Amino acid sequence: MDVKIRTYSLDCLKAVSAFFVVIIHWGLDRASTIDQVLLTVTNVAVPIFFMITGYFYPCFSNMKGGFGQYLFKIARMLVMAQVVYIVFSVGMNLLRGRVWFYPMSSIRDCCVTMVIEHPPPYGYHLWYFYALIVALVIMWTIGRCGLDKIGFLLIPVLFIANEILSYIGIYVRNFLFMALPYLYLGYFVHVYEDCLLRFFDNGKLLVVFTVSCVLTMIDAYIQYNYWGRLQNQYLFLTLVVFCIFLYALRYPYSGRGSKMALNGKAYSSHIYIWHILVGNCMWVLLGFLDVGIPRLYGSSVLSGILAYVLTLFCVRMIIRIK
């Protein structure tokens, strides 16, 4: 079994990524330039989650029964969350006097395509878990065939293909173009970690990180002005995530004993799952009280910060009660 020491810096990365996900959904309305810049920056969150899972993939896949246990754990969380979001969404629609069900044709289409391209009809952010499960099964199958190096070769192919699709107006965020290449990138870092850390010293990481950030912003600017929308993935964002990940691995004990590391280890997945529910309740309550949240330099980021604080509080209370 391939065992890795506890990497506290990755726990901190998970905490920051969970915060970024909440900011994306509740703190950025895309109406201002600063929101658009922040959205591009915070898009590192989901790739980091995928990479961390890929990095530790050998630790559970090589253990007898480990892969099945891990997959069952994800599926159990997903089923519970999906049921809650179905009940919540139906209830909210009934209260608002809207149609509370999806036509059978829409349900059928969603079942066929939500893993391929579209999010589920209830709890749209749960696409992450559907994509993760499918991509992990593909990784496990490829690994059992002894073709892991083929998987590594897929990394640039899938990222470049995704970039090409975005420039011809095809928007994809799924297991094939998001989950699978980032999982394999994390796995690749796991296998070649020592070599990568020796080659990419902090100076090289800083250069690659800076250039990649600039190129990502240029890419986002071009796509926004051409297609009128921002993407979740850009080609050079991959290198940004790669640099952040390697830097965290260089200092594995950074954040040891900190609240940030604890939040990342114990609460990040729960924050990801429940922040949409808490955020909706927050806005219902604020609307009832007729209270608004001020904008900061034209950005609605304060709304996201409040949603994060409330979600973290609720998650910690629920886990403590359990």
PDB file of C-alpha atoms in Angstrom:
ATOM      1  CA  MET A   1       0.000   0.000   0.000  1.00  0.00           C
ATOM      2  CA  ASP A   2       1.289   3.439  -0.921  1.00  0.00           C
ATOM      3  CA  VAL A   3       1.001   5.612   2.198  1.00  0.00           C
ATOM      4  CA  LYS A   4       1.551   9.345   2.375  1.00  0.00           C
ATOM      5  CA  ILE A   5       2.171  11.372   5.527  1.00  0.00           C
ATOM      6  CA  ARG A   6      -0.481  13.835   6.622  1.00  0.00           C
ATOM      7  CA  THR A   7      -0.015  16.881   4.398  1.00  0.00           C
ATOM      8  CA  TYR A   8      -1.384  19.751   6.439  1.00  0.00           C
ATOM      9  CA  SER A   9      -0.750  22.240   3.649  1.00  0.00           C
ATOM     10  CA  LEU A  10      -3.221  20.310   1.485  1.00  0.00           C
ATOM     11  CA  ASP A  11      -5.774  20.509   4.293  1.00  0.00           C
ATOM     12  CA  CYS A  12      -5.294  24.279   4.188  1.00  0.00           C
ATOM     13  CA  LEU A  13      -5.723  24.203   0.409  1.00  0.00           C
ATOM     14  CA  LYS A  14      -9.014  22.336   0.865  1.00  0.00           C
ATOM     15  CA  ALA A  15     -10.191  24.997   3.315  1.00  0.00           C
ATOM     16  CA  VAL A  16      -9.326  27.825   0.916  1.00  0.00           C
ATOM     17  CA  SER A  17     -10.938  25.952  -1.985  1.00  0.00           C
ATOM     18  CA  ALA A  18     -14.170  25.448  -0.025  1.00  0.00           C
ATOM     19  CA  PHE A  19     -14.204  29.175   0.713  1.00  0.00           C
ATOM     20  CA  PHE A  20     -13.647  29.965  -2.973  1.00  0.00           C
ATOM     21  CA  VAL A  21     -16.541  27.687  -4.011  1.00  0.00           C
ATOM     22  CA  VAL A  22     -18.916  29.568  -1.705  1.00  0.00           C
ATOM     23  CA  ILE A  23     -17.627  32.891  -3.033  1.00  0.00           C
ATOM     24  CA  ILE A  24     -18.221  31.730  -6.623  1.00  0.00           C
ATOM     25  CA  HIS A  25     -21.848  30.799  -5.950  1.00  0.00           C
ATOM     26  CA  TRP A  26     -22.886  33.508  -3.492  1.00  0.00           C
ATOM     27  CA  GLY A  27     -20.352  36.321  -3.690  1.00  0.00           C
ATOM     28  CA  LEU A  28     -19.872  37.066  -7.389  1.00  0.00           C
ATOM     29  CA  ASP A  29     -22.751  38.297  -9.548  1.00  0.00           C
ATOM     30  CA  ARG A  30     -20.497  38.880 -12.607  1.00  0.00           C
ATOM     31  CA  ALA A  31     -21.866  42.424 -12.899  1.00  0.00           C
ATOM     32  CA  SER A  32     -18.579  44.198 -12.202  1.00  0.00           C
ATOM     33  CA  THR A  33     -15.063  43.837 -13.564  1.00  0.00           C
ATOM     34  CA  ILE A  34     -13.714  42.985 -10.125  1.00  0.00           C
ATOM     35  CA  ASP A  35     -16.250  40.148  -9.843  1.00  0.00           C
ATOM     36  CA  GLN A  36     -15.150  38.793 -13.204  1.00  0.00           C
ATOM     37  CA  VAL A  37     -11.488  38.876 -12.140  1.00  0.00           C
ATOM     38  CA  LEU A  38     -12.302  37.232  -8.808  1.00  0.00           C
ATOM     39  CA  LEU A  39     -14.327  34.553 -10.585  1.00  0.00           C
ATOM     40  CA  THR A  40     -11.361  33.681 -12.786  1.00  0.00           C
ATOM     41  CA  VAL A  41      -9.077  33.512  -9.726  1.00  0.00           C
ATOM     42  CA  THR A  42     -11.436  31.435  -7.587  1.00  0.00           C
ATOM     43  CA  ASN A  43     -11.910  28.891 -10.379  1.00  0.00           C
ATOM     44  CA  VAL A  44      -8.818  27.109  -9.017  1.00  0.00           C
ATOM     45  CA  ALA A  45     -11.050  25.667  -6.260  1.00  0.00           C
ATOM     46  CA  VAL A  46     -12.668  22.653  -7.947  1.00  0.00           C
ATOM     47  CA  PRO A  47      -9.486  21.626  -9.825  1.00  0.00           C
ATOM     48  CA  ILE A  48      -7.628  21.638  -6.500  1.00  0.00           C
ATOM     49  CA  PHE A  49     -10.252  19.314  -4.992  1.00  0.00           C
ATOM     50  CA  PHE A  50      -9.879  16.947  -7.942  1.00  0.00           C
ATOM     51  CA  MET A  51      -6.074  17.073  -7.762  1.00  0.00           C
ATOM     52  CA  ILE A  52      -6.018  16.279  -4.046  1.00  0.00           C
ATOM     53  CA  THR A  53      -8.200  13.226  -4.640  1.00  0.00           C
ATOM     54  CA  GLY A  54      -5.929  12.147  -7.504  1.00  0.00           C
ATOM     55  CA  TYR A  55      -2.846  12.660  -5.362  1.00  0.00           C
ATOM     56  CA  PHE A  56      -4.145  10.285  -2.700  1.00  0.00           C
ATOM     57  CA  TYR A  57      -5.701   7.889  -5.222  1.00  0.00           C
ATOM     58  CA  PRO A  58      -2.944   5.230  -4.838  1.00  0.00           C
ATOM     59  CA  CYS A  59      -3.365   5.340  -1.055  1.00  0.00           C
ATOM     60  CA  PHE A  60      -6.914   3.980  -1.188  1.00  0.00           C
ATOM     61  CA  SER A  61      -6.963   2.203  -4.564  1.00  0.00           C
ATOM     62  CA  ASN A  62      -4.049  -0.083  -3.706  1.00  0.00           C
ATOM     63  CA  MET A  63      -5.535  -1.079  -0.360  1.00  0.00           C
ATOM     64  CA  LYS A  64      -7.692  -4.191  -0.340  1.00  0.00           C
ATOM     65  CA  GLY A  65     -11.282  -3.016  -0.584  1.00  0.00           C
ATOM     66  CA  GLY A  66     -10.117   0.588  -0.269  1.00  0.00           C
ATOM     67  CA  PHE A  67     -11.377   1.779  -3.624  1.00  0.00           C
ATOM     68  CA  GLY A  68     -14.850   0.335  -3.085  1.00  0.00           C
ATOM     69  CA  GLN A  69     -15.042   1.841   0.406  1.00  0.00           C
ATOM     70  CA  TYR A  70     -14.011   5.257  -0.880  1.00  0.00           C
ATOM     71  CA  LEU A  71     -16.487   5.115  -3.742  1.00  0.00           C
ATOM     72  CA  PHE A  72     -19.253   4.012  -1.380  1.00  0.00           C
ATOM     73  CA  LYS A  73     -18.447   6.922   0.943  1.00  0.00           C
ATOM     74  CA  ILE A  74     -18.802   9.437  -1.912  1.00  0.00           C
ATOM     75  CA  ALA A  75     -21.978   7.780  -3.224  1.00  0.00           C
ATOM     76  CA  ARG A  76     -23.553   7.802   0.236  1.00  0.00           C
ATOM     77  CA  MET A  77     -22.868  11.531   0.659  1.00  0.00           C
ATOM     78  CA  LEU A  78     -24.177  12.210  -2.839  1.00  0.00           C
ATOM     79  CA  VAL A  79     -27.423  10.275  -2.370  1.00  0.00           C
ATOM     80  CA  MET A  80     -28.133  11.986   0.948  1.00  0.00           C
ATOM     81  CA  ALA A  81     -27.383  15.425  -0.459  1.00  0.00           C
ATOM     82  CA  GLN A  82     -29.396  14.792  -3.632  1.00  0.00           C
ATOM     83  CA  VAL A  83     -32.479  13.738  -1.650  1.00  0.00           C
ATOM     84  CA  VAL A  84     -32.236  16.816   0.586  1.00  0.00           C
ATOM     85  CA  TYR A  85     -31.870  19.156  -2.394  1.00  0.00           C
ATOM     86  CA  ILE A  86     -34.805  17.554  -4.194  1.00  0.00           C
ATOM     87  CA  VAL A  87     -37.028  18.054  -1.140  1.00  0.00           C
ATOM     88  CA  PHE A  88     -35.718  21.587  -0.596  1.00  0.00           C
ATOM     89  CA  SER A  89     -36.107  22.627  -4.243  1.00  0.00           C
ATOM     90  CA  VAL A  90     -39.626  21.204  -4.515  1.00  0.00           C
ATOM     91  CA  GLY A  91     -40.622  22.939  -1.268  1.00  0.00           C
ATOM     92  CA  MET A  92     -39.186  26.296  -2.347  1.00  0.00           C
ATOM     93  CA  ASN A  93     -40.917  26.101  -5.717  1.00  0.00           C
ATOM     94  CA  LEU A  94     -44.251  25.271  -4.079  1.00  0.00           C
ATOM     95  CA  LEU A  95     -43.894  28.237  -1.725  1.00  0.00           C
ATOM     96  CA  ARG A  96     -43.201  30.500  -4.699  1.00  0.00           C
ATOM     97  CA  GLY A  97     -46.131  29.087  -6.663  1.00  0.00           C
ATOM     98  CA  ARG A  98     -43.940  27.603  -9.362  1.00  0.00           C
ATOM     99  CA  VAL A  99     -44.072  24.240 -11.084  1.00  0.00           C
ATOM    100  CA  TRP A 100     -42.565  21.850  -8.561  1.00  0.00           C
ATOM    101  CA  PHE A 101     -41.667  18.967 -10.860  1.00  0.00           C
ATOM    102  CA  TYR A 102     -39.621  18.425 -13.969  1.00  0.00           C
ATOM    103  CA  PRO A 103     -41.408  16.978 -17.009  1.00  0.00           C
ATOM    104  CA  MET A 104     -40.487  13.328 -17.592  1.00  0.00           C
ATOM    105  CA  SER A 105     -38.666  14.292 -20.773  1.00  0.00           C
ATOM    106  CA  SER A 106     -36.470  16.704 -18.790  1.00  0.00           C
ATOM    107  CA  ILE A 107     -35.795  14.091 -16.126  1.00  0.00           C
ATOM    108  CA  ARG A 108     -34.849  11.571 -18.794  1.00  0.00           C
ATOM    109  CA  ASP A 109     -32.570  14.054 -20.533  1.00  0.00           C
ATOM    110  CA  CYS A 110     -30.933  15.005 -17.241  1.00  0.00           C
ATOM    111  CA  CYS A 111     -30.324  11.359 -16.332  1.00  0.00           C
ATOM    112  CA  VAL A 112     -28.660  10.790 -19.688  1.00  0.00           C
ATOM    113  CA  THR A 113     -26.624  13.974 -19.884  1.00  0.00           C
ATOM    114  CA  MET A 114     -25.901  15.324 -16.402  1.00  0.00           C
ATOM    115  CA  VAL A 115     -22.783  13.147 -16.074  1.00  0.00           C
ATOM    116  CA  ILE A 116     -21.745  14.009 -19.620  1.00  0.00           C
ATOM    117  CA  GLU A 117     -22.325  17.757 -19.598  1.00  0.00           C
ATOM    118  CA  HIS A 118     -25.139  19.196 -17.529  1.00  0.00           C
ATOM    119  CA  PRO A 119     -25.584  19.428 -13.749  1.00  0.00           C
ATOM    120  CA  PRO A 120     -28.358  17.492 -11.996  1.00  0.00           C
ATOM    121  CA  PRO A 121     -31.782  19.175 -11.962  1.00  0.00           C
ATOM    122  CA  TYR A 122     -31.690  19.649  -8.184  1.00  0.00           C
ATOM    123  CA  GLY A 123     -28.490  20.713  -6.457  1.00  0.00           C
ATOM    124  CA  TYR A 124     -26.607  21.841  -9.553  1.00  0.00           C
ATOM    125  CA  HIS A 125     -23.276  21.988  -7.697  1.00  0.00           C
ATOM    126  CA  LEU A 126     -23.475  18.238  -7.036  1.00  0.00           C
ATOM    127  CA  TRP A 127     -22.204  17.684 -10.590  1.00  0.00           C
ATOM    128  CA  TYR A 128     -18.784  17.488  -8.904  1.00  0.00           C
ATOM    129  CA  PHE A 129     -19.614  14.192  -7.175  1.00  0.00           C
ATOM    130  CA  TYR A 130     -21.214  12.624 -10.249  1.00  0.00           C
ATOM    131  CA  ALA A 131     -18.141  13.534 -12.291  1.00  0.00           C
ATOM    132  CA  LEU A 132     -15.793  12.358  -9.540  1.00  0.00           C
ATOM    133  CA  ILE A 133     -17.412   8.922  -9.292  1.00  0.00           C
ATOM    134  CA  VAL A 134     -17.371   8.324 -13.057  1.00  0.00           C
ATOM    135  CA  ALA A 135     -13.774   9.557 -13.435  1.00  0.00           C
ATOM    136  CA  LEU A 136     -12.551   7.420 -10.525  1.00  0.00           C
ATOM    137  CA  VAL A 137     -14.153   4.330 -12.043  1.00  0.00           C
ATOM    138  CA  ILE A 138     -12.401   5.102 -15.343  1.00  0.00           C
ATOM    139  CA  MET A 139      -9.065   5.569 -13.535  1.00  0.00           C
ATOM    140  CA  TRP A 140      -9.489   2.316 -11.629  1.00  0.00           C
ATOM    141  CA  THR A 141     -10.361   0.429 -14.830  1.00  0.00           C
ATOM    142  CA  ILE A 142      -7.372   1.852 -16.706  1.00  0.00           C
ATOM    143  CA  GLY A 143      -5.125   1.049 -13.744  1.00  0.00           C
ATOM    144  CA  ARG A 144      -6.327  -2.553 -13.576  1.00  0.00           C
ATOM    145  CA  CYS A 145      -5.362  -2.875 -17.240  1.00  0.00           C
ATOM    146  CA  GLY A 146      -1.862  -1.629 -16.386  1.00  0.00           C
ATOM    147  CA  LEU A 147      -2.275   1.477 -18.548  1.00  0.00           C
ATOM    148  CA  ASP A 148      -1.657   4.268 -16.024  1.00  0.00           C
ATOM    149  CA  LYS A 149       0.887   5.914 -18.330  1.00  0.00           C
ATOM    150  CA  ILE A 150      -1.824   6.155 -20.982  1.00  0.00           C
ATOM    151  CA  GLY A 151      -3.864   8.036 -18.393  1.00  0.00           C
ATOM    152  CA  PHE A 152      -0.961  10.444 -17.872  1.00  0.00           C
ATOM    153  CA  LEU A 153      -0.823  11.055 -21.619  1.00  0.00           C
ATOM    154  CA  LEU A 154      -4.506  11.978 -21.541  1.00  0.00           C
ATOM    155  CA  ILE A 155      -3.797  14.978 -19.284  1.00  0.00           C
ATOM    156  CA  PRO A 156      -2.610  17.470 -21.961  1.00  0.00           C
ATOM    157  CA  VAL A 157      -4.908  15.956 -24.600  1.00  0.00           C
ATOM    158  CA  LEU A 158      -8.066  16.528 -22.551  1.00  0.00           C
ATOM    159  CA  PHE A 159      -7.054  20.002 -21.366  1.00  0.00           C
ATOM    160  CA  ILE A 160      -6.228  21.155 -24.897  1.00  0.00           C
ATOM    161  CA  ALA A 161      -9.435  19.591 -26.245  1.00  0.00           C
ATOM    162  CA  ASN A 162     -11.448  21.445 -23.611  1.00  0.00           C
ATOM    163  CA  GLU A 163      -9.796  24.723 -24.582  1.00  0.00           C
ATOM    164  CA  ILE A 164     -10.569  24.147 -28.269  1.00  0.00           C
ATOM    165  CA  LEU A 165     -14.203  23.318 -27.474  1.00  0.00           C
ATOM    166  CA  SER A 166     -14.563  26.525 -25.445  1.00  0.00           C
ATOM    167  CA  TYR A 167     -13.365  28.598 -28.412  1.00  0.00           C
ATOM    168  CA  ILE A 168     -15.936  27.080 -30.726  1.00  0.00           C
ATOM    169  CA  GLY A 169     -18.716  27.763 -28.245  1.00  0.00           C
ATOM    170  CA  ILE A 170     -19.089  24.318 -26.668  1.00  0.00           C
ATOM    171  CA  TYR A 171     -19.150  24.591 -22.895  1.00  0.00           C
ATOM    172  CA  VAL A 172     -18.334  21.401 -20.983  1.00  0.00           C
ATOM    173  CA  ARG A 173     -17.803  20.808 -17.279  1.00  0.00           C
ATOM    174  CA  ASN A 174     -17.864  17.103 -16.679  1.00  0.00           C
ATOM    175  CA  PHE A 175     -15.996  13.925 -15.806  1.00  0.00           C
ATOM    176  CA  LEU A 176     -14.060  13.873 -19.074  1.00  0.00           C
ATOM    177  CA  PHE A 177     -12.710  17.408 -19.381  1.00  0.00           C
ATOM    178  CA  MET A 178     -12.538  18.431 -15.707  1.00  0.00           C
ATOM    179  CA  ALA A 179     -12.493  15.505 -13.288  1.00  0.00           C
ATOM    180  CA  LEU A 180     -10.418  12.936 -15.194  1.00  0.00           C
ATOM    181  CA  PRO A 181      -7.457  15.121 -16.274  1.00  0.00           C
ATOM    182  CA  TYR A 182      -7.137  16.795 -12.873  1.00  0.00           C
ATOM    183  CA  LEU A 183      -7.376  13.454 -11.068  1.00  0.00           C
ATOM    184  CA  TYR A 184      -4.620  12.119 -13.301  1.00  0.00           C
ATOM    185  CA  LEU A 185      -2.576  15.286 -12.768  1.00  0.00           C
ATOM    186  CA  GLY A 186      -2.754  14.750  -9.012  1.00  0.00           C
ATOM    187  CA  TYR A 187      -1.842  11.087  -9.501  1.00  0.00           C
ATOM    188  CA  PHE A 188       1.070  12.133 -11.744  1.00  0.00           C
ATOM    189  CA  VAL A 189       2.363  14.473  -9.034  1.00  0.00           C
ATOM    190  CA  HIS A 190       2.088  11.633  -6.507  1.00  0.00           C
ATOM    191  CA  VAL A 191       4.206   9.299  -8.663  1.00  0.00           C
ATOM    192  CA  TYR A 192       6.856  11.863  -9.672  1.00  0.00           C
ATOM    193  CA  GLU A 193       6.700  14.131  -6.627  1.00  0.00           C
ATOM    194  CA  ASP A 194      10.407  14.025  -5.729  1.00  0.00           C
ATOM    195  CA  CYS A 195      11.532  14.738  -9.295  1.00  0.00           C
ATOM    196  CA  LEU A 196       9.029  17.554  -9.712  1.00  0.00           C
ATOM    197  CA  LEU A 197      10.002  19.227  -6.444  1.00  0.00           C
ATOM    198  CA  ARG A 198      13.698  19.025  -7.345  1.00  0.00           C
ATOM    199  CA  PHE A 199      13.145  20.495 -10.795  1.00  0.00           C
ATOM    200  CA  PHE A 200      10.630  23.201  -9.861  1.00  0.00           C
ATOM    201  CA  ASP A 201      12.307  25.222  -7.152  1.00  0.00           C
ATOM    202  CA  ASN A 202      10.417  28.196  -5.748  1.00  0.00           C
ATOM    203  CA  GLY A 203      11.925  30.546  -8.323  1.00  0.00           C
ATOM    204  CA  LYS A 204      10.737  28.450 -11.270  1.00  0.00           C
ATOM    205  CA  LEU A 205       7.333  27.952  -9.652  1.00  0.00           C
ATOM    206  CA  LEU A 206       6.965  31.703  -9.244  1.00  0.00           C
ATOM    207  CA  VAL A 207       7.817  32.345 -12.904  1.00  0.00           C
ATOM    208  CA  VAL A 208       5.457  29.648 -14.206  1.00  0.00           C
ATOM    209  CA  PHE A 209       2.731  30.768 -11.795  1.00  0.00           C
ATOM    210  CA  THR A 210       3.005  34.438 -12.801  1.00  0.00           C
ATOM    211  CA  VAL A 211       3.085  33.782 -16.547  1.00  0.00           C
ATOM    212  CA  SER A 212       0.193  31.318 -16.274  1.00  0.00           C
ATOM    213  CA  CYS A 213      -1.900  33.807 -14.293  1.00  0.00           C
ATOM    214  CA  VAL A 214      -1.372  36.483 -16.939  1.00  0.00           C
ATOM    215  CA  LEU A 215      -2.198  34.079 -19.785  1.00  0.00           C
ATOM    216  CA  THR A 216      -5.297  32.851 -17.941  1.00  0.00           C
ATOM    217  CA  MET A 217      -6.560  36.409 -17.526  1.00  0.00           C
ATOM    218  CA  ILE A 218      -5.940  37.116 -21.220  1.00  0.00           C
ATOM    219  CA  ASP A 219      -7.758  33.907 -22.155  1.00  0.00           C
ATOM    220  CA  ALA A 220     -10.696  34.803 -19.896  1.00  0.00           C
ATOM    221  CA  TYR A 221     -10.830  38.327 -21.362  1.00  0.00           C
ATOM    222  CA  ILE A 222     -10.898  37.006 -24.938  1.00  0.00           C
ATOM    223  CA  GLN A 223     -13.578  34.413 -24.222  1.00  0.00           C
ATOM    224  CA  TYR A 224     -15.742  36.854 -22.270  1.00  0.00           C
ATOM    225  CA  ASN A 225     -15.642  39.437 -25.039  1.00  0.00           C
ATOM    226  CA  TYR A 226     -16.177  36.811 -27.752  1.00  0.00           C
ATOM    227  CA  TRP A 227     -18.785  34.560 -26.138  1.00  0.00           C
ATOM    228  CA  GLY A 228     -20.097  36.893 -23.439  1.00  0.00           C
ATOM    229  CA  ARG A 229     -19.386  34.495 -20.589  1.00  0.00           C
ATOM    230  CA  LEU A 230     -16.571  33.271 -18.396  1.00  0.00           C
ATOM    231  CA  GLN A 231     -15.500  29.639 -18.317  1.00  0.00           C
ATOM    232  CA  ASN A 232     -14.767  27.370 -15.359  1.00  0.00           C
ATOM    233  CA  GLN A 233     -11.599  26.027 -16.928  1.00  0.00           C
ATOM    234  CA  TYR A 234      -8.846  27.620 -18.983  1.00  0.00           C
ATOM    235  CA  LEU A 235      -5.807  25.907 -20.436  1.00  0.00           C
ATOM    236  CA  PHE A 236      -3.257  27.904 -18.451  1.00  0.00           C
ATOM    237  CA  LEU A 237      -5.343  27.724 -15.288  1.00  0.00           C
ATOM    238  CA  THR A 238      -4.079  24.134 -15.164  1.00  0.00           C
ATOM    239  CA  LEU A 239      -0.538  25.414 -14.676  1.00  0.00           C
ATOM    240  CA  VAL A 240      -1.714  27.855 -12.010  1.00  0.00           C
ATOM    241  CA  VAL A 241      -3.268  24.976 -10.069  1.00  0.00           C
ATOM    242  CA  PHE A 242      -0.188  22.816 -10.662  1.00  0.00           C
ATOM    243  CA  CYS A 243       2.115  25.502  -9.196  1.00  0.00           C
ATOM    244  CA  ILE A 244      -0.104  26.038  -6.150  1.00  0.00           C
ATOM    245  CA  PHE A 245      -0.231  22.292  -5.546  1.00  0.00           C
ATOM    246  CA  LEU A 246       3.530  21.784  -5.816  1.00  0.00           C
ATOM    247  CA  TYR A 247       4.197  24.741  -3.534  1.00  0.00           C
ATOM    248  CA  ALA A 248       1.876  23.229  -0.910  1.00  0.00           C
ATOM    249  CA  LEU A 249       3.680  19.883  -1.170  1.00  0.00           C
ATOM    250  CA  ARG A 250       7.029  21.575  -0.625  1.00  0.00           C
ATOM    251  CA  TYR A 251       5.846  22.634   2.843  1.00  0.00           C
ATOM    252  CA  PRO A 252       3.679  19.703   4.031  1.00  0.00           C
ATOM    253  CA  TYR A 253       3.645  20.779   7.672  1.00  0.00           C
ATOM    254  CA  SER A 254       2.526  24.345   6.980  1.00  0.00           C
ATOM    255  CA  GLY A 255      -0.675  25.028   8.884  1.00  0.00           C
ATOM    256  CA  ARG A 256      -0.218  22.100  11.256  1.00  0.00           C
ATOM    257  CA  GLY A 257      -2.533  22.561  14.240  1.00  0.00           C
ATOM    258  CA  SER A 258      -4.245  25.575  12.672  1.00  0.00           C
ATOM    259  CA  LYS A 259      -7.989  26.112  12.421  1.00  0.00           C
ATOM    260  CA  MET A 260      -7.620  26.413   8.662  1.00  0.00           C
ATOM    261  CA  ALA A 261      -6.137  22.902   8.416  1.00  0.00           C
ATOM    262  CA  LEU A 262      -8.873  21.574  10.697  1.00  0.00           C
ATOM    263  CA  ASN A 263     -11.575  23.217   8.597  1.00  0.00           C
ATOM    264  CA  GLY A 264     -10.082  21.747   5.437  1.00  0.00           C
ATOM    265  CA  LYS A 265      -9.752  18.249   6.861  1.00  0.00           C
ATOM    266  CA  ALA A 266     -13.081  17.992   8.678  1.00  0.00           C
ATOM    267  CA  TYR A 267     -15.472  20.422   7.023  1.00  0.00           C
ATOM    268  CA  SER A 268     -14.511  21.206   3.412  1.00  0.00           C
ATOM    269  CA  SER A 269     -16.668  18.511   1.751  1.00  0.00           C
ATOM    270  CA  HIS A 270     -19.638  19.376   3.978  1.00  0.00           C
ATOM    271  CA  ILE A 271     -19.240  23.068   3.176  1.00  0.00           C
ATOM    272  CA  TYR A 272     -19.216  22.242  -0.525  1.00  0.00           C
ATOM    273  CA  ILE A 273     -22.377  20.149  -0.238  1.00  0.00           C
ATOM    274  CA  TRP A 274     -24.485  22.391   2.007  1.00  0.00           C
ATOM    275  CA  HIS A 275     -23.477  25.959   1.110  1.00  0.00           C
ATOM    276  CA  ILE A 276     -26.190  26.226  -1.557  1.00  0.00           C
ATOM    277  CA  LEU A 277     -28.874  25.250   0.961  1.00  0.00           C
ATOM    278  CA  VAL A 278     -27.554  27.642   3.622  1.00  0.00           C
ATOM    279  CA  GLY A 279     -27.125  30.454   1.094  1.00  0.00           C
ATOM    280  CA  ASN A 280     -30.697  30.106  -0.122  1.00  0.00           C
ATOM    281  CA  CYS A 281     -31.997  30.192   3.440  1.00  0.00           C
ATOM    282  CA  MET A 282     -29.812  33.239   4.109  1.00  0.00           C
ATOM    283  CA  TRP A 283     -31.320  35.172   1.199  1.00  0.00           C
ATOM    284  CA  VAL A 284     -34.868  34.155   2.139  1.00  0.00           C
ATOM    285  CA  LEU A 285     -34.271  35.452   5.659  1.00  0.00           C
ATOM    286  CA  LEU A 286     -32.641  38.672   4.455  1.00  0.00           C
ATOM    287  CA  GLY A 287     -35.533  39.234   2.068  1.00  0.00           C
ATOM    288  CA  PHE A 288     -38.047  38.673   4.856  1.00  0.00           C
ATOM    289  CA  LEU A 289     -36.194  41.165   7.063  1.00  0.00           C
ATOM    290  CA  ASP A 290     -35.785  43.549   4.102  1.00  0.00           C
ATOM    291  CA  VAL A 291     -32.036  43.716   4.728  1.00  0.00           C
ATOM    292  CA  GLY A 292     -29.498  44.168   1.976  1.00  0.00           C
ATOM    293  CA  ILE A 293     -25.778  43.424   1.876  1.00  0.00           C
ATOM    294  CA  PRO A 294     -23.575  46.350   0.760  1.00  0.00           C
ATOM    295  CA  ARG A 295     -21.253  45.969  -2.201  1.00  0.00           C
ATOM    296  CA  LEU A 296     -17.499  46.277  -1.783  1.00  0.00           C
ATOM    297  CA  TYR A 297     -15.885  48.301  -4.564  1.00  0.00           C
ATOM    298  CA  GLY A 298     -18.705  47.227  -6.851  1.00  0.00           C
ATOM    299  CA  SER A 299     -18.351  43.560  -5.901  1.00  0.00           C
ATOM    300  CA  SER A 300     -20.904  41.406  -4.100  1.00  0.00           C
ATOM    301  CA  VAL A 301     -18.148  39.409  -2.399  1.00  0.00           C
ATOM    302  CA  LEU A 302     -19.472  40.280   1.082  1.00  0.00           C
ATOM    303  CA  SER A 303     -22.522  38.124   0.367  1.00  0.00           C
ATOM    304  CA  GLY A 304     -20.257  35.170  -0.270  1.00  0.00           C
ATOM    305  CA  ILE A 305     -18.263  35.779   2.895  1.00  0.00           C
ATOM    306  CA  LEU A 306     -21.459  35.861   4.958  1.00  0.00           C
ATOM    307  CA  ALA A 307     -22.722  32.673   3.283  1.00  0.00           C
ATOM    308  CA  TYR A 308     -19.407  30.964   4.047  1.00  0.00           C
ATOM    309  CA  VAL A 309     -19.453  31.975   7.711  1.00  0.00           C
ATOM    310  CA  LEU A 310     -23.042  30.769   8.129  1.00  0.00           C
ATOM    311  CA  THR A 311     -22.322  27.495   6.301  1.00  0.00           C
ATOM    312  CA  LEU A 312     -19.230  26.804   8.407  1.00  0.00           C
ATOM    313  CA  PHE A 313     -21.191  27.539  11.575  1.00  0.00           C
ATOM    314  CA  CYS A 314     -24.050  25.224  10.571  1.00  0.00           C
ATOM    315  CA  VAL A 315     -21.721  22.421   9.499  1.00  0.00           C
ATOM    316  CA  ARG A 316     -19.709  22.588  12.710  1.00  0.00           C
ATOM    317  CA  MET A 317     -22.875  22.549  14.827  1.00  0.00           C
ATOM    318  CA  ILE A 318     -24.330  19.559  12.970  1.00  0.00           C
ATOM    319  CA  ILE A 319     -21.093  17.558  13.198  1.00  0.00           C
ATOM    320  CA  ARG A 320     -20.742  18.443  16.873  1.00  0.00           C
ATOM    321  CA  ILE A 321     -24.291  17.256  17.574  1.00  0.00           C
ATOM    322  CA  LYS A 322     -23.579  13.970  15.796  1.00  0.00           C
TER     323      LYS A 322
END
